CSV table of C-alpha atoms and ligand atoms in Angstrom, one decimal:
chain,number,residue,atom,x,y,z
A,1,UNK,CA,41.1,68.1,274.3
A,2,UNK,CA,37.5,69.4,274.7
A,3,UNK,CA,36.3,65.7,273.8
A,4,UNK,CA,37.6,65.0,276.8
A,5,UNK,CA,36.4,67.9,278.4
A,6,UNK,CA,33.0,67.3,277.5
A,7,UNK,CA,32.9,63.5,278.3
A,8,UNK,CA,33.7,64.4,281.8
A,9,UNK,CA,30.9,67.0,281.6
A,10,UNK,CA,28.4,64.6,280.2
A,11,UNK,CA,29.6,62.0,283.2
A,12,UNK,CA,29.1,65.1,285.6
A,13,UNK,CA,25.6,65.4,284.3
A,14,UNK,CA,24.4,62.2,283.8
A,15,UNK,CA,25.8,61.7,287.4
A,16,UNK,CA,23.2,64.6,288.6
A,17,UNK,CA,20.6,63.6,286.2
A,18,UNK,CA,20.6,60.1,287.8
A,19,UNK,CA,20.8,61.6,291.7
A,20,UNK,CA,18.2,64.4,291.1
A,21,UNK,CA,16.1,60.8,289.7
A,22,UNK,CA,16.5,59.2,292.6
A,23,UNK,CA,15.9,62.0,295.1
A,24,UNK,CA,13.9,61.2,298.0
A,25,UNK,CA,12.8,64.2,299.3
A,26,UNK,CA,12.7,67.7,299.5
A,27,UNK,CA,16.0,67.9,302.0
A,28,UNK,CA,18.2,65.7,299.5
A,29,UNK,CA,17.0,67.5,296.7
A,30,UNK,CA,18.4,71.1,298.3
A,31,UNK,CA,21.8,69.2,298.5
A,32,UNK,CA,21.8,68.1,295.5
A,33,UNK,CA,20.8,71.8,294.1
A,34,UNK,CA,23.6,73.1,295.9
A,35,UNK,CA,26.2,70.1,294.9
A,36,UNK,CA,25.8,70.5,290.9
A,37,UNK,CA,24.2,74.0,290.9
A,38,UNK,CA,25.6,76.3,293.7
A,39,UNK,CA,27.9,79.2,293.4
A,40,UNK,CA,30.9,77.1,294.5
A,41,UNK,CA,29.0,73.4,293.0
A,42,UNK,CA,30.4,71.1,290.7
A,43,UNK,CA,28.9,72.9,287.0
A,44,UNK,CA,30.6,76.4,288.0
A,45,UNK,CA,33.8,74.1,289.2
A,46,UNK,CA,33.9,72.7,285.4
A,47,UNK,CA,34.7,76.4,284.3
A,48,UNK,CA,38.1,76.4,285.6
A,49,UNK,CA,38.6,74.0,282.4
A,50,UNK,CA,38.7,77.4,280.6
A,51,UNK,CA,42.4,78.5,281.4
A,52,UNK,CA,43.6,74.5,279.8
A,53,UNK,CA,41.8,75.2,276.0
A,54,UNK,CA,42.5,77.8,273.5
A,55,UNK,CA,40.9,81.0,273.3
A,56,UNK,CA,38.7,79.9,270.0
A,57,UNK,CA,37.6,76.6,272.3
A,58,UNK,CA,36.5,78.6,275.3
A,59,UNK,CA,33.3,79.7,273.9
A,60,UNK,CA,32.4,76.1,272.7
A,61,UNK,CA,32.9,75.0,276.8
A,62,UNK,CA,31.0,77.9,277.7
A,63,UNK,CA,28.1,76.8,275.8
A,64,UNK,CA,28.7,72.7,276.8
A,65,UNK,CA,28.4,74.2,280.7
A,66,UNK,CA,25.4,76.4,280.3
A,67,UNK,CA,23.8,73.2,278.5
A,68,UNK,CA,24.3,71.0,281.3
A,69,UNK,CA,23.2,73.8,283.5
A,70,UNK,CA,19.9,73.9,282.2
A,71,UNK,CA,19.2,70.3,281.6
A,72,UNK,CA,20.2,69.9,285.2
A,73,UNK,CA,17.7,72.8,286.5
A,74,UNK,CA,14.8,71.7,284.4
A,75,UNK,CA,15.3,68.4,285.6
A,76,UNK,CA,15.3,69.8,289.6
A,77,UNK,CA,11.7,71.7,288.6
A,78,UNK,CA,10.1,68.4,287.4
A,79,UNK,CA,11.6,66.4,290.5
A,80,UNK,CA,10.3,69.0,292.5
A,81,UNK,CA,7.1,69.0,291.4
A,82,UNK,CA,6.9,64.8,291.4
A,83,UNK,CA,7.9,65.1,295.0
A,84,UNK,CA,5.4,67.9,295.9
A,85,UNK,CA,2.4,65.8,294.3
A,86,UNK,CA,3.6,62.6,296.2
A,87,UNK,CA,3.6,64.2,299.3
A,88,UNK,CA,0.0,65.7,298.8
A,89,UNK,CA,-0.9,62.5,297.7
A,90,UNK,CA,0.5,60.8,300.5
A,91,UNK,CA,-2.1,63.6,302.7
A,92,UNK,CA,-4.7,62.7,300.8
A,93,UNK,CA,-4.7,58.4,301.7
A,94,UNK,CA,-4.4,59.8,305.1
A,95,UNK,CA,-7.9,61.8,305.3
A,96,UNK,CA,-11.0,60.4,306.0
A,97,UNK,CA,-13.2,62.3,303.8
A,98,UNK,CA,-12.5,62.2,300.0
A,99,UNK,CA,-11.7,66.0,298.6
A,100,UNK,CA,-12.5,65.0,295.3
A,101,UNK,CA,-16.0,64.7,295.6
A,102,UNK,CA,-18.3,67.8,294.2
A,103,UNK,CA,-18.9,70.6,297.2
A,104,UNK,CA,-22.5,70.3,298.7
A,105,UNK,CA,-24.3,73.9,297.6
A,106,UNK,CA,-25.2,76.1,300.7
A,107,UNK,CA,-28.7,76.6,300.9
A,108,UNK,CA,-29.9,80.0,299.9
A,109,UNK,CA,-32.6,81.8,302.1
A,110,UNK,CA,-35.5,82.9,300.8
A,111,UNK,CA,-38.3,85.7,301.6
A,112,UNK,CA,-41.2,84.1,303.8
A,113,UNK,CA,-44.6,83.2,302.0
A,114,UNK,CA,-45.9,86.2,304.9
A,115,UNK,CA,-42.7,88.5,304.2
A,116,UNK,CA,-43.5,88.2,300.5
A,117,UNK,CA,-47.1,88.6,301.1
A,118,UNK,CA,-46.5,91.5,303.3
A,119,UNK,CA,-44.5,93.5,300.6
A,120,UNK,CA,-47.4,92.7,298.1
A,121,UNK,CA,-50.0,94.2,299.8
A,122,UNK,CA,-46.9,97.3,300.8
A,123,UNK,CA,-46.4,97.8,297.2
A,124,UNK,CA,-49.9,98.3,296.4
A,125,UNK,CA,-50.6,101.3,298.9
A,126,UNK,CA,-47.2,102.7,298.2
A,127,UNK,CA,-48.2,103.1,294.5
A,128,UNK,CA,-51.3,105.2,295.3
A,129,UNK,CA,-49.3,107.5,297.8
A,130,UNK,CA,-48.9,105.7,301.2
A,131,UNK,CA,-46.1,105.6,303.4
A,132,UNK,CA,-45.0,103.1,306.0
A,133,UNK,CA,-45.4,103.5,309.3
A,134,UNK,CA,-44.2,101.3,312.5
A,135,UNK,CA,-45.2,100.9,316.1
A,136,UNK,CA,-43.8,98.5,318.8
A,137,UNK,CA,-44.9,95.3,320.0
A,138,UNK,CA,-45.5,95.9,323.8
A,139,UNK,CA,-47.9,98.7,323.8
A,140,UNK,CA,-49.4,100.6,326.4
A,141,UNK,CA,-53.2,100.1,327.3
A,142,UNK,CA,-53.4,103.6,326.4
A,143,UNK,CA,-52.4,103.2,322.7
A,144,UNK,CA,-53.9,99.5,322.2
A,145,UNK,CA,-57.4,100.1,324.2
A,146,UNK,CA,-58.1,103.6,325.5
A,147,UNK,CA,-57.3,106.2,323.0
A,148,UNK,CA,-59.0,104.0,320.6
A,149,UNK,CA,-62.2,104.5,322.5
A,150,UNK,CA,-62.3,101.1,324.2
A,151,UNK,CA,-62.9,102.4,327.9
A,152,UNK,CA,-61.9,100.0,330.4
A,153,UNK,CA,-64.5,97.4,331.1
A,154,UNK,CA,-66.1,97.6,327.8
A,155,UNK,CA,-66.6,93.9,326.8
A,156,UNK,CA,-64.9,94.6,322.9
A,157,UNK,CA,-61.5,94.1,325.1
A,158,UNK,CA,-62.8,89.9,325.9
A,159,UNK,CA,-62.0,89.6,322.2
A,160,UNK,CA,-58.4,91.1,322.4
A,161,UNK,CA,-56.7,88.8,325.4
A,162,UNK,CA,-53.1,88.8,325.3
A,163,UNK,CA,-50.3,88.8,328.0
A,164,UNK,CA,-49.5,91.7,330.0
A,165,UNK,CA,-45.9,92.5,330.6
A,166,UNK,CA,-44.1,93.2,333.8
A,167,UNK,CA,-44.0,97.1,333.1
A,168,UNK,CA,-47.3,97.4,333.2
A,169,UNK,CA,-47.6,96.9,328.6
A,170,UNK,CA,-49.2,94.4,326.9
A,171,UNK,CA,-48.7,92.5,323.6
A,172,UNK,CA,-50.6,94.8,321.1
A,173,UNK,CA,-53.0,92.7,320.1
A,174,UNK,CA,-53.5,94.8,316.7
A,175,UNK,CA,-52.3,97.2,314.3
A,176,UNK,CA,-54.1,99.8,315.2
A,177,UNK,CA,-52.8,101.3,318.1
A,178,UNK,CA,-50.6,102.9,315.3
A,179,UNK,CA,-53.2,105.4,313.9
A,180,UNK,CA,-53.2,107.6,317.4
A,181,UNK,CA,-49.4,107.1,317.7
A,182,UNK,CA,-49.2,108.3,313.6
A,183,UNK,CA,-51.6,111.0,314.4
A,184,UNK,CA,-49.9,112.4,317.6
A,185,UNK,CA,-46.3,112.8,315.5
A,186,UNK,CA,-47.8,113.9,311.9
A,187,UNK,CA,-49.9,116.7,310.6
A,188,UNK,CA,-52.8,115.6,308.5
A,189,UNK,CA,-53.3,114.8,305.7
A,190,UNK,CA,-52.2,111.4,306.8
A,191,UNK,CA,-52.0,108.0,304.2
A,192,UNK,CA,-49.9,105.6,306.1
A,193,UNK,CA,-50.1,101.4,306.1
A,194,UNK,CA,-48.8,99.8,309.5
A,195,UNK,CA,-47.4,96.6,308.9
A,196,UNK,CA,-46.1,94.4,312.0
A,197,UNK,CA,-46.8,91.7,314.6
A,198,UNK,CA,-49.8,91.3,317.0
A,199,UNK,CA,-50.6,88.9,319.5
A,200,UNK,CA,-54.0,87.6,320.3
A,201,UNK,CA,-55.2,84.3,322.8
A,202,UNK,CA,-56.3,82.8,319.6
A,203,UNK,CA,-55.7,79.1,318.7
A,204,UNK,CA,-56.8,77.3,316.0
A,205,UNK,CA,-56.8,76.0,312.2
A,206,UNK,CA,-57.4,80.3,310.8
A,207,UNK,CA,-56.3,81.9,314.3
A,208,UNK,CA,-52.9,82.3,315.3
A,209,UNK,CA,-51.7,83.4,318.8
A,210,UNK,CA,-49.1,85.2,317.0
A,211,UNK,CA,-50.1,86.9,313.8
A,212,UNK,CA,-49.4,89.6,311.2
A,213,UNK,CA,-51.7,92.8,310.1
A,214,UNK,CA,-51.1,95.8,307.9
A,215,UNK,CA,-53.4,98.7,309.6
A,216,UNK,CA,-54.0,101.3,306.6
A,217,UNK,CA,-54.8,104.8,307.8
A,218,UNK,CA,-56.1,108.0,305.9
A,219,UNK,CA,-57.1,111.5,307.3
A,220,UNK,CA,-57.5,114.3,304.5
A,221,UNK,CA,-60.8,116.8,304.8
A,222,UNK,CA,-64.1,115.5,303.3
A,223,UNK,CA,-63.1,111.8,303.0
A,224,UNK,CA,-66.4,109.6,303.1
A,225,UNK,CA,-67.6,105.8,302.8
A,226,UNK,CA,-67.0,106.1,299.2
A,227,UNK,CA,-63.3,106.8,299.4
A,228,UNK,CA,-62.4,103.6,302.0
A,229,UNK,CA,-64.5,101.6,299.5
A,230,UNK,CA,-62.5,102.7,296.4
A,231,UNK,CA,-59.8,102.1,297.7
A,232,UNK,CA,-60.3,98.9,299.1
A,233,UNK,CA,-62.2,97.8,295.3
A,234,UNK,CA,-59.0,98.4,293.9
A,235,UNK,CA,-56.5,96.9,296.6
A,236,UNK,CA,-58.2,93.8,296.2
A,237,UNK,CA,-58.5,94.0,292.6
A,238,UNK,CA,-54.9,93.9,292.5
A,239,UNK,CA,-54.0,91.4,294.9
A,240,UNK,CA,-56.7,89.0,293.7
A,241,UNK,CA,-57.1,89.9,290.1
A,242,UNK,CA,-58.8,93.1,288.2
A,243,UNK,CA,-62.6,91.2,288.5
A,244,UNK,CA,-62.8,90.9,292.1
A,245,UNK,CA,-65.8,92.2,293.8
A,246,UNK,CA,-66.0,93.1,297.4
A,247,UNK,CA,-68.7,93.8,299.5
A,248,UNK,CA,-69.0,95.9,302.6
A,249,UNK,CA,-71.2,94.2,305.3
A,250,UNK,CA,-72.1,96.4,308.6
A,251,UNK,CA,-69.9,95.5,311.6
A,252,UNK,CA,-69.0,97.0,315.1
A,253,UNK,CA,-65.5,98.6,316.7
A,254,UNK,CA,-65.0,101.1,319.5
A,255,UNK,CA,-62.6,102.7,316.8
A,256,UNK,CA,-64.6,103.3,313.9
A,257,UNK,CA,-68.2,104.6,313.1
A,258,UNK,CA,-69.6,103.6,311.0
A,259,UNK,CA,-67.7,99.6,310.5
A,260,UNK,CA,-67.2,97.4,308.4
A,261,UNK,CA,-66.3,93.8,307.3
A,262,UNK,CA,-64.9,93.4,304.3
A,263,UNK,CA,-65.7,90.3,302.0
A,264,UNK,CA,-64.3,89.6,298.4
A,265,UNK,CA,-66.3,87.4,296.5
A,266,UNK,CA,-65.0,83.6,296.5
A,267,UNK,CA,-62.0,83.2,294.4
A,268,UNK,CA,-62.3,79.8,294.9
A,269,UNK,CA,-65.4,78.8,293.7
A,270,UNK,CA,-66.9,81.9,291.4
A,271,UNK,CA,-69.7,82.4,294.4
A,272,UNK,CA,-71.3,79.2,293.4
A,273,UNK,CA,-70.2,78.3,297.0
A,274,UNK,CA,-67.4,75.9,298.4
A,275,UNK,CA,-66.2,74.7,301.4
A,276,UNK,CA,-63.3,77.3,301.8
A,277,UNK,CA,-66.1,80.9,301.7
A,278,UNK,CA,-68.6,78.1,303.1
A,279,UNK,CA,-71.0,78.2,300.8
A,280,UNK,CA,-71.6,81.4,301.0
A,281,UNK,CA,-69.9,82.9,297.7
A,282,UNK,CA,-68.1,85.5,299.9
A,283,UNK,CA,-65.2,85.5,302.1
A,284,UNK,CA,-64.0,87.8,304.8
A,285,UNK,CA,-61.0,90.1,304.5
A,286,UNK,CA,-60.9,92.6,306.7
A,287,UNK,CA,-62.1,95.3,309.3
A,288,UNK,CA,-62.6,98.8,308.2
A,289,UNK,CA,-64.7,101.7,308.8
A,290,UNK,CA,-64.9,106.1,309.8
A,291,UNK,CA,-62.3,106.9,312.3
A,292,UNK,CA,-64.4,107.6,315.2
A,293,UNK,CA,-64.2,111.3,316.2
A,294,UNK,CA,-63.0,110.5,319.9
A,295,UNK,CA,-59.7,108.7,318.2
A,296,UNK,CA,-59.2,112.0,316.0
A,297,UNK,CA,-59.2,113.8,319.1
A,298,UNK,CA,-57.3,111.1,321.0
A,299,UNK,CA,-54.9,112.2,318.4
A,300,UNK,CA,-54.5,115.7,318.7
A,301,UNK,CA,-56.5,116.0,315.1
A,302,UNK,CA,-59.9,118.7,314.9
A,303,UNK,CA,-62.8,116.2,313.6
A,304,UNK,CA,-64.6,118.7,312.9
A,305,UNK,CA,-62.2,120.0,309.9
A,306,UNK,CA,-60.9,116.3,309.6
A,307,UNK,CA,-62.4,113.2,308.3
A,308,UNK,CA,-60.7,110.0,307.8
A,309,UNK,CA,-61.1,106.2,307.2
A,310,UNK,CA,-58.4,102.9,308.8
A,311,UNK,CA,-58.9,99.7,307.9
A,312,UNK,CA,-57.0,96.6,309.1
A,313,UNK,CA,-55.9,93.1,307.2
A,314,UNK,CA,-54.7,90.1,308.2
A,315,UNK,CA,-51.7,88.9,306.5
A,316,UNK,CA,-52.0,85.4,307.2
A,317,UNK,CA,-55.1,85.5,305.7
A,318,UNK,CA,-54.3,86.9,302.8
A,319,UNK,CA,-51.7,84.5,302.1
A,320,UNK,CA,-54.3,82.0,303.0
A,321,UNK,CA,-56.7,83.2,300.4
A,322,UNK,CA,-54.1,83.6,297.5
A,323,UNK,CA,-52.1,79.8,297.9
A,324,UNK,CA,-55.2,78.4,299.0
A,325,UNK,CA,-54.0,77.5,302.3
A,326,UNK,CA,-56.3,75.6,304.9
A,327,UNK,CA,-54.0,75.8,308.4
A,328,UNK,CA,-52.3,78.9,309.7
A,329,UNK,CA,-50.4,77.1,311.5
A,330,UNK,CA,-48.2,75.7,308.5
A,331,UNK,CA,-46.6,79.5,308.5
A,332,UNK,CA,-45.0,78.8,311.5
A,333,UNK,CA,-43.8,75.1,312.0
A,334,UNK,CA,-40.8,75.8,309.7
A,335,UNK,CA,-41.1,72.9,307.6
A,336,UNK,CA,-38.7,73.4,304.2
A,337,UNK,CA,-41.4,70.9,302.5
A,338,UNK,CA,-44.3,73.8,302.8
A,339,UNK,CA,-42.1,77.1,302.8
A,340,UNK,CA,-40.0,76.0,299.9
A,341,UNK,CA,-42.9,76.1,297.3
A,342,UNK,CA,-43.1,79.7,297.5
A,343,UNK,CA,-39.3,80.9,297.0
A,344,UNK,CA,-39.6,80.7,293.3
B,1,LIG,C1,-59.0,94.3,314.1
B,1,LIG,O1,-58.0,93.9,314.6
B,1,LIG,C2,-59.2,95.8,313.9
B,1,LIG,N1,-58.0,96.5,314.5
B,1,LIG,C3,-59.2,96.1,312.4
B,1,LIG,C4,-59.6,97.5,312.1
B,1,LIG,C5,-58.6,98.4,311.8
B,1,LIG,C6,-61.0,97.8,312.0
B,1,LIG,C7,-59.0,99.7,311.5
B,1,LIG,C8,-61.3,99.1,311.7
B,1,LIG,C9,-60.4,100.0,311.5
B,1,LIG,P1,-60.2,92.1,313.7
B,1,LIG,O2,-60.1,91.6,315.1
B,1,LIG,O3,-61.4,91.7,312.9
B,1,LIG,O4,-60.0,93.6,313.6
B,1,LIG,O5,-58.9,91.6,312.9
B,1,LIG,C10,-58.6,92.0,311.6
B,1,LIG,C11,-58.1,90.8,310.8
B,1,LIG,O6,-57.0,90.2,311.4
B,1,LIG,C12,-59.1,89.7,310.6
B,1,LIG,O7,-59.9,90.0,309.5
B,1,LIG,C13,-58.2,88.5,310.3
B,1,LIG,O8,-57.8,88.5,309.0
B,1,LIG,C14,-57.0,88.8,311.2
B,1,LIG,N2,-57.0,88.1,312.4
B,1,LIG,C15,-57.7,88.3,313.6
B,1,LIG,N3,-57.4,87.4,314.5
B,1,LIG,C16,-56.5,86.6,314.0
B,1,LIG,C17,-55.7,85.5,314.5
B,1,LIG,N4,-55.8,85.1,315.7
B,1,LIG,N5,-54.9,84.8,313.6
B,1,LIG,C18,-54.7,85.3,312.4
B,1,LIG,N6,-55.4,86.3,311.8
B,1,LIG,C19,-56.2,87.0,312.6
């Protein structure tokens, strides 16, 4: 009796087997599930065989159904899986562009060469006690020219042109307009560095119309010549390397008094002279010099209890100096071919 139970089972499977085979897609394959495997399909139907066998031959038909049962289910996982792969196949011949080739990388973004340049020369004043300091791009005349004791009409402003803006401001055309602006909201002492942006009606291979300076300002009691020469010695010293020499050369601003230019001996060539410090064995830096008692007062600030020195740097020509650069205006053209060879 069960022999012929269980051919008829093995017919019933092998029936399914071959049907699940030849399944199409995902629709028939649902019907099918639901044919051989449902609640009321043809496996559970096969049960009703119980009542016609013995009691000690129900178990063995148990165990026949629940056989075909599974071979059936893991046979309708691996046609489902065929059919899902076919049909993402099938996707795949119809795009253009072929998904298994290797991603293309994003390109990273990377600090400037003047960004990076910038937070050198930051890091050096911060480590001997400086802060930072800001000030905004359109500036009064005030800030820019007057309170920095460049009356109107005094011919230091020909060498400052820059635009004038429709609310009466101007592009700064340096850092410095900073120090008054520092002084009027601080109490001295003051040790501040002004990064930022300044505009100028420069063009050409070392001027910029639009360039970068870091003003450095310091107003303590009894602060001399000496003490803006230290701490220049040792600024450059550790942007350039620990042997650099500078050299402080007399000079002229409406700011300052006395001034200075600042020159660091040619890194370049060892002073023997080169083109770049032009034969000279020195090459400039920067402007420095005594805060000018008018500006102190300018500020708010007693000069006769306070003394102080500001000097201001370009940061284009730093970066010039340290990379060896010839043309400023390589900073600005955003070509990858120049900025990429200082991201490492
Ligand atoms: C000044 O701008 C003074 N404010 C500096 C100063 C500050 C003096 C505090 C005293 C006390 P000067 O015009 O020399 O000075 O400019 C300073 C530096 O800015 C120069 O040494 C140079 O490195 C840079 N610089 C000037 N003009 C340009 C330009 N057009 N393009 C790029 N860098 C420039």
């Amino acid at each position: 009796m069960s022999d012929l139970i269980w051919s008829k089972l093995q017919a019933l499977l092998d029936d399914g087997l071959n049907a699940v085979n030849s399944a199409s897609d995902e629709s028939v394959l649902t019907a099918l599930q639901k044919k051989y495997l449902g609640k009321k399909g043809e496996i559970q139907a096969y049960m009703q065989h119980m009542k016609e066998l013995s009691p000690a031959e129900r178990p063995k038909l148990g165990a026949l159904v629940n056989e075909a049962r599974d071979r059936l289910e893991a046979k309708f996982a691996e046609a489902e899986v065929k059919l899902q792969n076919a049909k993402l196949m099938a996707d795949l011949k119809l795009r253009r562009e072929d998904l298994t080739l290797p991603g293309r990388m994003p390109v990273r973004g990377a600090e400037h060469i003047l960004q990076k340049t910038q937070r050198e020369i930051e890091d050096i004043f911060l480590s001997m006690g400086f802060e930072i300091a800001k000030g905004p791009q359109s500036e009064w005349d005030y800030f820019n020219f007057e309170a920095l004791n460049f009356p109107a009409d005094h011919p230091a402003r020909d060498m400052q042109d820059t635009l004038m803006l429709e609310n009466g401001s101007l592009l700064r055309t340096h850092t410095s307009p900073v120090q008054v602006r520092t002084m009027l909201n601080y109490e001295p002492p003051i040790r501040i560095i002004a990064p930022g942006t300044v505009y100028r009606r420069d063009d050409d291979v070392t001027h910029s119309p639009m360039f970068h300076q870091i003003e450095g300002l310091h107003i303590e009691k009894g602060l001399n010549l000496t003490h803006l020469r230290g701490i220049l010695q040792l600024f450059a010293q550790s942007l350039f390397g620990k042997d650099t020499k500078i050299r402080l050369r007399p000079s002229f601003f409406p700011f300052t008094e006395p001034s200075v230019e600042v020159d660091i001996a040619c890194i370049f060539c060892g002073q023997k002279g080169c083109r770049l410090c032009k034969g000279c064995g020195w090459i400039e830096i920067l402007g420095a010099g005594m805060i000018d008692p008018n500006v102190l007062k300018a500020g708010h600030i007693d000069p006769e209890i306070w003394s102080g020195w500001a000097f201001g740097v370009g940061i284009e020509r730093v970066a010039m100096l340290l990379h060896g650069i010839t043309d400023i205006r390589l900073f600005f053209e955003s070509d990858m071919r120049f900025l990429s060879q200082f991201t490492k």
